[in-house]
Short mmCIF file of C-alpha atoms and ligand atoms in Angstrom, two decimals:
data_model
loop_
_atom_site.label_atom_id
_atom_site.label_comp_id
_atom_site.label_asym_id
_atom_site.label_seq_id
_atom_site.Cartn_x
_atom_site.Cartn_y
_atom_site.Cartn_z
CA UNK A 1 -0.96 -5.07 2.51
CA UNK A 2 -0.19 -5.37 6.18
CA UNK A 3 -3.39 -3.46 7.03
CA UNK A 4 -5.34 -5.93 4.87
CA UNK A 5 -3.55 -8.90 6.46
CA UNK A 6 -4.22 -7.63 9.98
CA UNK A 7 -8.00 -7.25 9.14
CA UNK A 8 -8.03 -10.80 7.84
CA UNK A 9 -6.18 -12.03 11.02
CA UNK A 10 -9.06 -10.51 12.90
CA UNK A 11 -11.60 -12.30 10.79
CA UNK A 12 -9.85 -15.61 11.54
CA UNK A 13 -9.69 -14.91 15.19
CA UNK A 14 -13.23 -13.67 15.69
CA UNK A 15 -14.73 -17.21 15.94
CA UNK A 16 -12.40 -17.91 18.69
CA UNK A 17 -13.80 -15.04 20.69
CA UNK A 18 -11.11 -12.49 19.88
CA UNK A 19 -11.99 -9.01 19.02
CA UNK A 20 -9.68 -6.02 18.19
CA UNK A 21 -8.85 -3.66 20.95
CA UNK A 22 -7.21 -0.25 20.85
CA UNK A 23 -4.13 -0.91 23.07
CA UNK A 24 -2.02 -3.75 24.27
CA UNK A 25 -2.68 -2.94 27.98
CA UNK A 26 -4.90 -5.78 29.31
CA UNK A 27 -5.18 -7.69 25.93
CA UNK A 28 -5.21 -11.54 25.81
CA UNK A 29 -3.07 -11.51 22.75
CA UNK A 30 -0.96 -8.98 20.81
CA UNK A 31 0.08 -9.56 17.21
CA UNK A 32 2.87 -7.33 15.78
CA UNK A 33 2.34 -7.38 12.10
CA UNK A 34 5.73 -6.45 10.77
CA UNK A 35 7.45 -4.99 7.74
CA UNK A 36 10.99 -5.91 6.59
CA UNK A 37 11.22 -3.54 3.63
CA UNK A 38 13.81 -1.34 5.01
CA UNK A 39 15.99 -1.64 8.18
CA UNK A 40 14.20 0.99 10.05
CA UNK A 41 11.06 -0.89 9.94
CA UNK A 42 12.56 -4.06 10.98
CA UNK A 43 14.41 -2.38 13.87
CA UNK A 44 11.08 -1.24 15.36
CA UNK A 45 10.05 -4.80 16.02
CA UNK A 46 12.48 -5.43 18.79
CA UNK A 47 11.97 -2.19 20.50
CA UNK A 48 8.28 -2.71 20.42
CA UNK A 49 8.84 -6.29 21.66
CA UNK A 50 10.87 -5.04 24.74
CA UNK A 51 7.72 -2.88 25.62
CA UNK A 52 5.31 -5.87 25.14
CA UNK A 53 7.49 -7.89 27.51
CA UNK A 54 7.00 -5.57 30.34
CA UNK A 55 3.25 -5.57 29.74
CA UNK A 56 3.07 -9.29 29.82
CA UNK A 57 5.06 -9.32 32.94
CA UNK A 58 2.67 -6.82 34.54
CA UNK A 59 -0.33 -9.00 33.63
CA UNK A 60 -1.55 -11.34 36.48
CA UNK A 61 -1.57 -14.92 35.31
CA UNK A 62 -4.95 -16.68 35.02
CA UNK A 63 -5.81 -19.86 37.08
CA UNK A 64 -4.04 -21.97 34.42
CA UNK A 65 -0.79 -19.90 34.79
CA UNK A 66 -1.28 -18.20 31.33
CA UNK A 67 -0.45 -14.66 30.44
CA UNK A 68 -0.75 -12.46 27.35
CA UNK A 69 0.06 -14.40 23.98
CA UNK A 70 2.80 -12.32 22.29
CA UNK A 71 2.96 -13.12 18.36
CA UNK A 72 5.12 -11.76 15.61
CA UNK A 73 3.66 -11.97 12.20
CA UNK A 74 4.55 -10.60 8.73
CA UNK A 75 7.81 -10.33 6.84
CA UNK A 76 10.23 -9.77 9.74
CA UNK A 77 8.73 -13.00 11.18
CA UNK A 78 9.32 -14.70 7.78
CA UNK A 79 12.88 -13.51 7.56
CA UNK A 80 14.08 -13.51 11.13
CA UNK A 81 11.80 -16.11 12.76
CA UNK A 82 14.52 -18.10 14.38
CA UNK A 83 16.30 -15.12 15.75
CA UNK A 84 13.18 -13.91 17.27
CA UNK A 85 12.61 -17.18 18.89
CA UNK A 86 16.06 -17.21 20.29
CA UNK A 87 16.34 -13.50 21.28
CA UNK A 88 12.91 -13.20 22.71
CA UNK A 89 11.76 -16.14 24.82
CA UNK A 90 8.56 -14.39 25.90
CA UNK A 91 7.35 -14.40 22.30
CA UNK A 92 4.67 -17.34 21.85
CA UNK A 93 4.06 -17.36 18.24
CA UNK A 94 6.12 -16.40 15.07
CA UNK A 95 4.62 -16.74 11.70
CA UNK A 96 4.89 -15.49 8.24
CA UNK A 97 2.52 -13.73 5.71
CA UNK A 98 1.41 -17.07 4.09
CA UNK A 99 0.33 -18.99 7.19
CA UNK A 100 -2.06 -16.92 9.18
CA UNK A 101 -4.97 -18.91 8.19
CA UNK A 102 -3.59 -21.58 10.48
CA UNK A 103 -3.99 -19.18 13.47
CA UNK A 104 -6.61 -21.15 15.16
CA UNK A 105 -4.46 -24.11 15.45
CA UNK A 106 -1.22 -21.95 16.48
CA UNK A 107 -3.37 -20.07 19.08
CA UNK A 108 -4.48 -23.61 20.52
CA UNK A 109 -0.91 -24.70 20.77
CA UNK A 110 0.29 -21.55 22.41
CA UNK A 111 -2.64 -21.45 24.84
CA UNK A 112 -1.89 -24.70 26.54
CA UNK A 113 -1.00 -24.37 30.19
CA UNK A 114 2.52 -25.74 29.19
CA UNK A 115 2.97 -22.86 26.86
CA UNK A 116 4.14 -24.33 23.63
CA UNK A 117 5.96 -21.90 21.32
CA UNK A 118 5.14 -21.86 17.71
CA UNK A 119 7.44 -21.05 14.76
CA UNK A 120 5.43 -21.17 11.37
CA UNK A 121 7.33 -19.67 8.54
CA UNK A 122 6.92 -22.37 5.76
CA UNK A 123 5.50 -21.52 2.49
CA UNK A 124 2.51 -23.85 2.49
CA UNK A 125 1.43 -25.38 -0.80
CA UNK A 126 -2.14 -24.43 -0.17
CA UNK A 127 -3.30 -20.77 -0.64
CA UNK A 128 -4.34 -19.05 2.56
CA UNK A 129 -7.09 -17.52 0.61
CA UNK A 130 -8.95 -20.95 0.30
CA UNK A 131 -8.96 -21.14 3.99
CA UNK A 132 -9.97 -17.69 5.21
CA UNK A 133 -13.49 -16.80 6.33
CA UNK A 134 -15.36 -14.24 4.18
CA UNK A 135 -14.47 -10.65 4.83
CA UNK A 136 -16.02 -9.40 8.18
CA UNK A 137 -19.28 -7.50 7.45
CA UNK A 138 -17.76 -4.20 8.30
CA UNK A 139 -14.86 -3.96 5.90
CA UNK A 140 -15.66 -0.20 5.76
CA UNK A 141 -16.78 2.37 3.07
CA UNK A 142 -13.27 2.15 1.53
CA UNK A 143 -11.55 -1.23 1.82
CA UNK A 144 -8.78 -3.40 0.54
CA UNK A 145 -9.16 -6.52 -1.60
CA UNK A 146 -6.09 -8.77 -2.03
CA UNK A 147 -5.87 -10.14 -5.45
CA UNK A 148 -2.26 -10.97 -6.04
CA UNK A 149 0.66 -11.66 -3.72
CA UNK A 150 4.31 -12.31 -3.95
CA UNK A 151 6.70 -11.30 -6.45
CA UNK A 152 9.10 -12.89 -9.13
CA UNK A 153 10.88 -9.73 -10.16
CA UNK A 154 13.81 -9.71 -7.82
CA UNK A 155 14.71 -6.03 -7.90
CA UNK A 156 18.20 -6.18 -6.30
CA UNK A 157 17.37 -3.97 -3.43
CA UNK A 158 14.14 -5.71 -2.48
CA UNK A 159 13.19 -8.38 0.11
CA UNK A 160 9.68 -8.98 -0.87
CA UNK A 161 10.47 -11.95 -3.29
CA UNK A 162 12.11 -13.72 -0.20
CA UNK A 163 9.57 -12.82 2.38
CA UNK A 164 6.17 -12.90 0.52
CA UNK A 165 7.27 -15.70 -1.86
CA UNK A 166 6.56 -16.36 -5.50
CA UNK A 167 3.73 -14.36 -7.41
CA UNK A 168 0.41 -15.81 -6.93
CA UNK A 169 -2.94 -14.63 -8.35
CA UNK A 170 -6.25 -15.48 -6.75
CA UNK A 171 -8.95 -17.02 -8.98
CA UNK A 172 -11.25 -14.23 -10.36
CA UNK A 173 -14.49 -16.04 -9.08
CA UNK A 174 -13.07 -15.82 -5.48
CA UNK A 175 -12.28 -12.13 -5.76
CA UNK A 176 -15.68 -11.39 -7.43
CA UNK A 177 -17.55 -13.07 -4.61
CA UNK A 178 -15.57 -11.27 -1.96
CA UNK A 179 -16.20 -7.84 -3.77
CA UNK A 180 -19.85 -8.62 -3.91
CA UNK A 181 -19.96 -9.45 -0.25
CA UNK A 182 -18.07 -6.17 0.53
CA UNK A 183 -20.52 -4.16 -1.60
CA UNK A 184 -23.48 -5.60 -0.10
CA UNK A 185 -22.23 -4.80 3.40
CA UNK A 186 -21.62 -1.09 2.34
CA UNK A 187 -18.15 -0.93 0.90
CA UNK A 188 -18.31 1.79 -1.88
CA UNK A 189 -14.53 1.93 -2.74
CA UNK A 190 -12.45 -1.15 -3.42
CA UNK A 191 -8.68 -1.06 -3.56
CA UNK A 192 -7.31 -4.13 -5.43
CA UNK A 193 -4.08 -4.95 -3.63
CA UNK A 194 -0.98 -6.93 -4.69
CA UNK A 195 2.76 -6.50 -4.31
CA UNK A 196 2.66 -6.49 -8.09
CA UNK A 197 -0.97 -5.96 -8.68
CA UNK A 198 -0.91 -5.48 -12.32
CA UNK A 199 1.03 -8.75 -12.76
CA UNK A 200 -2.31 -10.28 -11.88
CA UNK A 201 -3.12 -13.22 -14.07
CA UNK A 202 -5.88 -15.17 -12.25
CA UNK A 203 -8.09 -18.10 -13.42
CA UNK A 204 -11.24 -16.83 -15.20
CA UNK A 205 -14.58 -18.32 -13.95
CA UNK A 206 -15.13 -20.00 -17.28
CA UNK A 207 -11.58 -21.03 -18.02
CA UNK A 208 -8.87 -18.89 -19.42
CA UNK A 209 -6.85 -16.28 -17.68
CA UNK A 210 -7.88 -12.61 -16.56
CA UNK A 211 -5.52 -9.69 -16.38
CA UNK A 212 -6.14 -6.95 -14.15
CA UNK A 213 -7.98 -4.77 -16.81
CA UNK A 214 -10.62 -7.55 -17.12
CA UNK A 215 -10.90 -8.06 -13.42
CA UNK A 216 -11.40 -4.23 -12.85
CA UNK A 217 -14.35 -4.20 -15.65
CA UNK A 218 -15.99 -7.05 -13.78
CA UNK A 219 -15.69 -5.56 -10.37
CA UNK A 220 -17.10 -2.30 -11.90
CA UNK A 221 -20.08 -4.23 -12.91
CA UNK A 222 -20.99 -5.03 -9.27
CA UNK A 223 -23.87 -3.16 -7.75
CA UNK A 224 -22.76 -0.62 -5.22
CA UNK A 225 -19.16 -0.38 -6.22
CA UNK A 226 -18.54 3.28 -7.02
CA UNK A 227 -14.78 3.50 -6.94
CA UNK A 228 -12.02 1.28 -7.83
CA UNK A 229 -8.24 1.68 -7.17
CA UNK A 230 -5.36 -0.69 -7.55
CA UNK A 231 -1.97 -0.70 -5.92
CA UNK A 232 1.04 -1.33 -6.19
CA UNK A 233 1.91 -1.75 -9.82
CA UNK A 234 5.02 -2.28 -11.88
CA UNK A 235 5.82 -0.27 -15.08
CA UNK A 236 6.59 -3.47 -16.99
CA UNK A 237 3.19 -5.04 -16.32
CA UNK A 238 1.00 -2.08 -17.65
CA UNK A 239 -0.90 -4.01 -20.24
CA UNK A 240 -2.71 -2.32 -23.02
CA UNK A 241 -6.13 -3.58 -21.73
CA UNK A 242 -5.34 -2.00 -18.24
CA UNK A 243 -4.46 1.40 -19.78
CA UNK A 244 -7.55 1.18 -21.87
CA UNK A 245 -9.59 0.54 -18.67
CA UNK A 246 -8.43 3.81 -17.44
CA UNK A 247 -10.32 5.52 -20.28
CA UNK A 248 -13.31 3.27 -20.25
CA UNK A 249 -14.33 2.25 -16.67
CA UNK A 250 -15.73 5.47 -14.92
CA UNK A 251 -15.35 3.74 -11.49
CA UNK A 252 -11.58 3.53 -12.04
CA UNK A 253 -10.17 6.42 -10.17
CA UNK A 254 -7.67 8.68 -12.14
CA UNK A 255 -4.81 8.22 -9.66
CA UNK A 256 -2.17 5.44 -10.10
CA UNK A 257 0.81 4.65 -7.87
CA UNK A 258 3.50 3.58 -10.39
CA UNK A 259 6.88 3.35 -8.75
CA UNK A 260 9.93 4.19 -10.79
CA UNK A 261 12.53 4.14 -8.21
CA UNK A 262 15.28 6.04 -10.26
CA UNK A 263 15.47 8.13 -13.32
CA UNK A 264 18.86 6.92 -14.29
CA UNK A 265 19.15 4.15 -16.94
CA UNK A 266 22.41 2.93 -15.33
CA UNK A 267 20.83 2.61 -11.92
CA UNK A 268 17.61 1.18 -13.13
CA UNK A 269 19.62 -1.57 -14.97
CA UNK A 270 21.66 -2.25 -11.64
CA UNK A 271 18.32 -2.58 -9.87
CA UNK A 272 17.12 -5.11 -12.31
CA UNK A 273 13.81 -3.06 -13.13
CA UNK A 274 14.22 -4.09 -16.80
CA UNK A 275 13.06 -0.90 -18.19
CA UNK A 276 14.50 2.67 -18.95
CA UNK A 277 13.57 6.02 -17.88
CA UNK A 278 12.30 6.81 -21.30
CA UNK A 279 10.23 3.59 -21.39
CA UNK A 280 8.55 5.02 -18.20
CA UNK A 281 8.02 8.49 -19.80
CA UNK A 282 6.29 6.86 -23.04
CA UNK A 283 4.21 4.55 -20.71
CA UNK A 284 2.99 7.64 -18.79
CA UNK A 285 2.13 9.37 -22.07
CA UNK A 286 0.06 6.46 -23.14
CA UNK A 287 -1.80 6.38 -19.69
CA UNK A 288 -2.52 10.10 -19.98
CA UNK A 289 -3.74 9.61 -23.57
CA UNK A 290 -6.19 7.16 -22.15
CA UNK A 291 -7.17 9.32 -19.14
CA UNK A 292 -6.12 12.94 -19.54
CA UNK A 293 -6.69 13.89 -15.82
CA UNK A 294 -4.59 10.78 -14.62
CA UNK A 295 -2.48 11.91 -11.46
CA UNK A 296 0.40 9.92 -10.63
CA UNK A 297 2.45 8.77 -7.54
CA UNK A 298 5.63 6.94 -7.24
CA UNK A 299 8.31 5.48 -5.01
CA UNK A 300 11.86 6.57 -5.33
CA UNK A 301 15.21 5.17 -3.82
CA UNK A 302 18.21 7.56 -3.42
CA UNK A 303 21.69 6.42 -2.77
CA UNK A 304 21.40 3.05 -4.48
CA UNK A 305 24.85 1.51 -4.56
CA UNK A 306 26.98 3.14 -7.36
CA UNK A 307 24.57 6.04 -7.73
CA UNK A 308 26.56 9.18 -8.83
CA UNK A 309 25.49 12.89 -8.82
CA UNK A 310 24.75 12.43 -12.56
CA UNK A 311 22.43 9.56 -11.87
CA UNK A 312 20.58 11.47 -9.24
CA UNK A 313 20.34 14.43 -11.62
CA UNK A 314 18.50 12.15 -14.08
CA UNK A 315 16.17 11.20 -11.20
CA UNK A 316 15.23 14.92 -10.67
CA UNK A 317 14.94 15.36 -14.43
CA UNK A 318 12.34 12.54 -14.78
CA UNK A 319 10.45 13.89 -11.82
CA UNK A 320 10.37 17.29 -13.34
CA UNK A 321 9.24 15.77 -16.73
CA UNK A 322 6.36 13.69 -15.03
CA UNK A 323 4.94 15.94 -12.56
CA UNK A 324 3.63 13.94 -9.55
CA UNK A 325 0.61 14.55 -7.44
CA UNK A 326 2.28 12.72 -4.45
CA UNK A 327 5.25 10.35 -3.91
CA UNK A 328 7.31 8.55 -1.42
CA UNK A 329 11.06 8.58 -1.30
CA UNK A 330 13.55 6.66 0.63
CA UNK A 331 17.17 6.28 1.41
CA UNK A 332 18.54 3.03 -0.01
CA UNK A 333 18.57 0.56 2.96
CA UNK A 334 20.89 -2.54 2.58
CA UNK A 335 18.77 -5.58 3.20
CA UNK A 336 20.53 -8.95 4.20
CA UNK A 337 20.35 -11.53 1.62
CA UNK A 338 19.57 -9.18 -1.40
CA UNK A 339 22.11 -8.69 -4.19
CA UNK A 340 22.61 -4.89 -3.83
CA UNK A 341 23.60 -5.31 -0.20
CA UNK A 342 26.62 -7.22 -1.36
CA UNK A 343 28.03 -4.31 -3.39
CA UNK A 344 30.17 -3.21 -0.52
CA UNK A 345 32.56 -0.90 -2.61
CA UNK A 346 29.68 0.99 -4.21
CA UNK A 347 27.61 1.87 -1.07
CA UNK A 348 26.81 5.52 -0.97
CA UNK A 349 27.95 7.42 2.11
CA UNK A 350 25.07 8.45 4.46
CA UNK A 351 25.62 12.21 4.26
CA UNK A 352 25.29 11.95 0.47
CA UNK A 353 22.14 9.98 0.73
CA UNK A 354 20.67 12.60 3.04
CA UNK A 355 21.55 15.53 0.76
CA UNK A 356 19.93 13.74 -2.10
CA UNK A 357 16.79 12.73 -0.25
CA UNK A 358 16.28 16.28 0.94
CA UNK A 359 16.54 17.74 -2.66
CA UNK A 360 14.32 15.08 -4.08
CA UNK A 361 11.68 15.60 -1.33
CA UNK A 362 11.82 19.34 -1.82
CA UNK A 363 11.00 18.91 -5.60
CA UNK A 364 8.27 16.33 -4.87
CA UNK A 365 6.73 18.50 -2.12
CA UNK A 366 6.66 21.41 -4.51
CA UNK A 367 4.80 19.37 -7.12
CA UNK A 368 2.33 18.09 -4.52
CA UNK A 369 1.67 21.59 -3.39
CA UNK A 370 1.19 22.71 -6.92
CA UNK A 371 -1.06 19.77 -7.72
CA UNK A 372 -3.20 20.65 -4.75
CA UNK A 373 -3.46 24.31 -5.50
CA UNK A 374 -4.50 23.35 -8.96
CA UNK A 375 -7.69 21.79 -7.42
CA UNK A 376 -8.93 25.07 -5.79
CA UNK A 377 -11.90 26.33 -7.56
CA UNK A 378 -12.85 22.90 -9.06
CA UNK A 379 -15.83 20.68 -7.91
CA UNK A 380 -14.48 17.30 -6.93
CA UNK A 381 -16.56 14.23 -6.23
CA UNK A 382 -15.67 13.24 -2.67
CA UNK A 383 -16.31 9.67 -1.07
CA UNK A 384 -17.14 10.53 2.55
CA UNK A 385 -15.44 7.24 3.94
CA UNK A 386 -14.75 8.12 7.60
CA UNK A 387 -15.82 10.45 10.52
CA UNK A 388 -13.97 13.65 10.94
CA UNK A 389 -12.05 14.97 13.97
CA UNK A 390 -14.56 17.61 14.89
CA UNK A 391 -18.36 17.08 15.51
CA UNK A 392 -20.34 17.40 12.51
CA UNK A 393 -17.41 16.71 10.20
CA UNK A 394 -16.85 13.84 7.87
CA UNK A 395 -13.57 12.95 6.05
CA UNK A 396 -13.52 12.01 2.45
CA UNK A 397 -11.13 11.38 -0.37
CA UNK A 398 -10.80 13.16 -3.66
CA UNK A 399 -10.52 11.01 -6.81
CA UNK A 400 -6.71 11.90 -6.50
CA UNK A 401 -6.55 10.45 -2.92
CA UNK A 402 -6.41 13.90 -1.29
CA UNK A 403 -8.11 13.82 2.14
CA UNK A 404 -11.07 16.49 2.20
CA UNK A 405 -12.74 17.24 5.50
CA UNK A 406 -16.38 18.53 5.05
CA UNK A 407 -19.04 19.68 7.26
CA UNK A 408 -21.90 17.39 6.35
CA UNK A 409 -24.67 15.58 8.09
CA UNK A 410 -24.01 11.89 9.19
CA UNK A 411 -26.58 10.59 6.81
CA UNK A 412 -24.07 11.48 3.94
CA UNK A 413 -21.39 9.15 5.24
CA UNK A 414 -20.57 6.45 2.73
CA UNK A 415 -21.82 8.54 -0.30
CA UNK A 416 -20.08 10.50 -2.79
CA UNK A 417 -20.74 14.24 -2.61
CA UNK A 418 -19.65 17.11 -4.90
CA UNK A 419 -17.37 19.41 -3.17
CA UNK A 420 -16.22 22.98 -4.24
CA UNK A 421 -12.43 22.99 -3.37
CA UNK A 422 -11.91 26.34 -1.65
CA UNK A 423 -8.17 25.94 -0.33
CA UNK A 424 -5.29 23.49 -0.54
CA UNK A 425 -2.92 22.48 2.21
CA UNK A 426 0.29 20.34 1.80
CA UNK A 427 -1.75 16.95 2.43
CA UNK A 428 -5.25 17.90 2.24
CA UNK A 429 -7.91 20.13 0.62
CA UNK A 430 -10.69 22.14 2.11
CA UNK A 431 -14.05 22.67 0.60
CA UNK A 432 -17.80 22.75 0.99
CA UNK A 433 -20.36 20.41 -0.41
CA UNK A 434 -22.26 21.76 -3.30
CA UNK A 435 -25.97 21.45 -2.45
CA UNK A 436 -27.85 21.84 -5.78
CA UNK A 437 -27.22 23.84 -8.98
CA UNK A 438 -23.80 24.74 -8.02
CA UNK A 439 -24.83 26.39 -4.77
CA UNK A 440 -22.98 25.93 -1.55
CA UNK A 441 -24.06 26.95 2.02
CA UNK A 442 -21.76 29.94 1.67
CA UNK A 443 -23.15 31.01 -1.64
CA UNK A 444 -23.14 30.32 -5.42
CA UNK A 445 -20.25 28.29 -6.76
CA UNK A 446 -18.67 29.32 -9.94
CA UNK A 447 -16.70 26.09 -10.79
CA UNK A 448 -13.49 26.86 -12.54
CA UNK A 449 -12.96 24.98 -15.73
CA UNK A 450 -11.40 21.65 -15.14
CA UNK A 451 -7.52 21.70 -14.95
CA UNK A 452 -5.75 19.62 -17.65
CA UNK A 453 -3.32 17.67 -15.58
CA UNK A 454 -1.94 16.02 -18.75
CA UNK A 455 0.14 19.29 -19.25
CA UNK A 456 1.49 20.07 -15.88
CA UNK A 457 3.22 23.35 -15.42
CA UNK A 458 7.12 23.29 -16.00
CA UNK A 459 8.24 22.24 -12.63
CA UNK A 460 11.44 23.86 -11.45
CA UNK A 461 14.02 21.65 -9.99
CA UNK A 462 15.21 23.58 -6.92
CA UNK A 463 18.24 21.41 -6.33
N1 5AD B 501 15.80 0.43 0.59
C1 5AD B 501 15.03 1.57 0.41
N2 5AD B 501 13.80 1.51 -0.19
C2 5AD B 501 13.30 0.24 -0.52
N3 5AD B 501 12.13 -0.08 -1.04
C3 5AD B 501 12.16 -1.42 -1.14
N4 5AD B 501 13.21 -1.98 -0.68
C4 5AD B 501 13.99 -0.86 -0.29
C5 5AD B 501 15.41 -0.86 0.24
N5 5AD B 501 16.10 -1.88 0.23
C6 5AD B 501 11.14 0.94 -1.43
C7 5AD B 501 10.87 0.95 -2.87
C8 5AD B 501 9.46 0.10 -3.00
C9 5AD B 501 8.93 0.58 -1.62
C10 5AD B 501 7.68 -0.23 -1.16
O1 5AD B 501 9.92 0.50 -0.73
O2 5AD B 501 10.84 2.30 -3.37
O3 5AD B 501 8.63 0.67 -4.01
FE1 SF4 B 502 10.23 -5.55 -4.65
FE2 SF4 B 502 8.31 -4.49 -6.27
FE3 SF4 B 502 10.63 -5.11 -7.30
FE4 SF4 B 502 9.04 -7.03 -6.53
S1 SF4 B 502 8.78 -5.43 -8.26
S2 SF4 B 502 11.12 -6.97 -6.10
S3 SF4 B 502 8.04 -6.12 -4.69
S4 SF4 B 502 10.53 -3.64 -5.68
#
């Protein structure tokens, strides 16, 4: 979401003459677009600001006495705006995730020779999406499109409902217009974004409300859109029509990030997730019935207040049952203002969190390696969406989000090519494009029969 927001900030600033540069040295303005989700991300902001202050002091002032503008944007700005203003007098602008469409006005105020400082962390009544310019023409072969923002779920560990505000869905017509512009300018893969993307309920163009399933079907009908993904979703919002879309819309990729956080019903209840581990298991069964080769990813939190060994064992059991292609796992981080942070007696000691995280990651890594290994010998369609590290190399993504570097001529950039997968690494696959009739440069390919991921091998918990 922050990557998307940063791109949109660049779009808003372009008419003012700003363009993105690679490094802060010599820049006219630096915007730190920040994340507040865990303490570690939040802390980075102040250390980063220390470095920017030095750079600002190094710069010679222009004739009007102005130096680099330093701005803090995003969720840390939203949550700690006043503290930043007080602690960091060299910061010129502080604004939250819902006000960056007002950047031109903020920049004008901060650019005055008198150097006004701007704090803008209101939740405006208007939607920023009604004021942002169209996506820049070069959104890229694979690009994000924000469809929904904010969250009303109030999981007890999470700051998002406070920093991003209430759930809001963009009108479908606005999203389709943006998707058409992106496709016309060369975007082939669109990832529909939202904090709770499958809670999407936007106004339909002809009245009524569209859910995410309907939106996906309409985006799929746009010329040039070859792949659709969505992230991040919540198990409670996985509606029948969205599940059905996985079986019916060929452009919808068979990879879903569906965070479960924990496998213990006691902890899920304390987290206010409003579903049980078995609800999640049954949901995955239904999704795999619709799309048998569906691969899954999740987020996990270990050491949530009150988590006992038995609860953690339930998380390992759930992971073992589901079989993930990939996952993110975090130690619980107490966030100011959230209900779980106040559960002082129940906080789990740091060494216990460390142990559980290591054990969970060992299991998840083993599953990821096994999943990647199971791709060897298959021919996978790979969208070549960026240039590779080596000359003559292009980088692509498989349907399951694995990175696949291939040696291929530049003219194939932005296209989907069939690649015979020859090797698997922890985070990527290796392979060769299939030229014609199953033949690669190295010789004939004898594609292995497709692997049925609906029946993953019996994963062994190693801890
Ligand atoms: N501590 C640890 N992890 C958290 N997440 C959200 N809040 C916290 C927290 N307080 C994780 C969740 C979420 C992901 C984006 O970040 O797993 O799905
Ligand atoms: Fe945070 Fe996601 Fe829960 Fe919303 S649903 S409160 S964004 S973890």
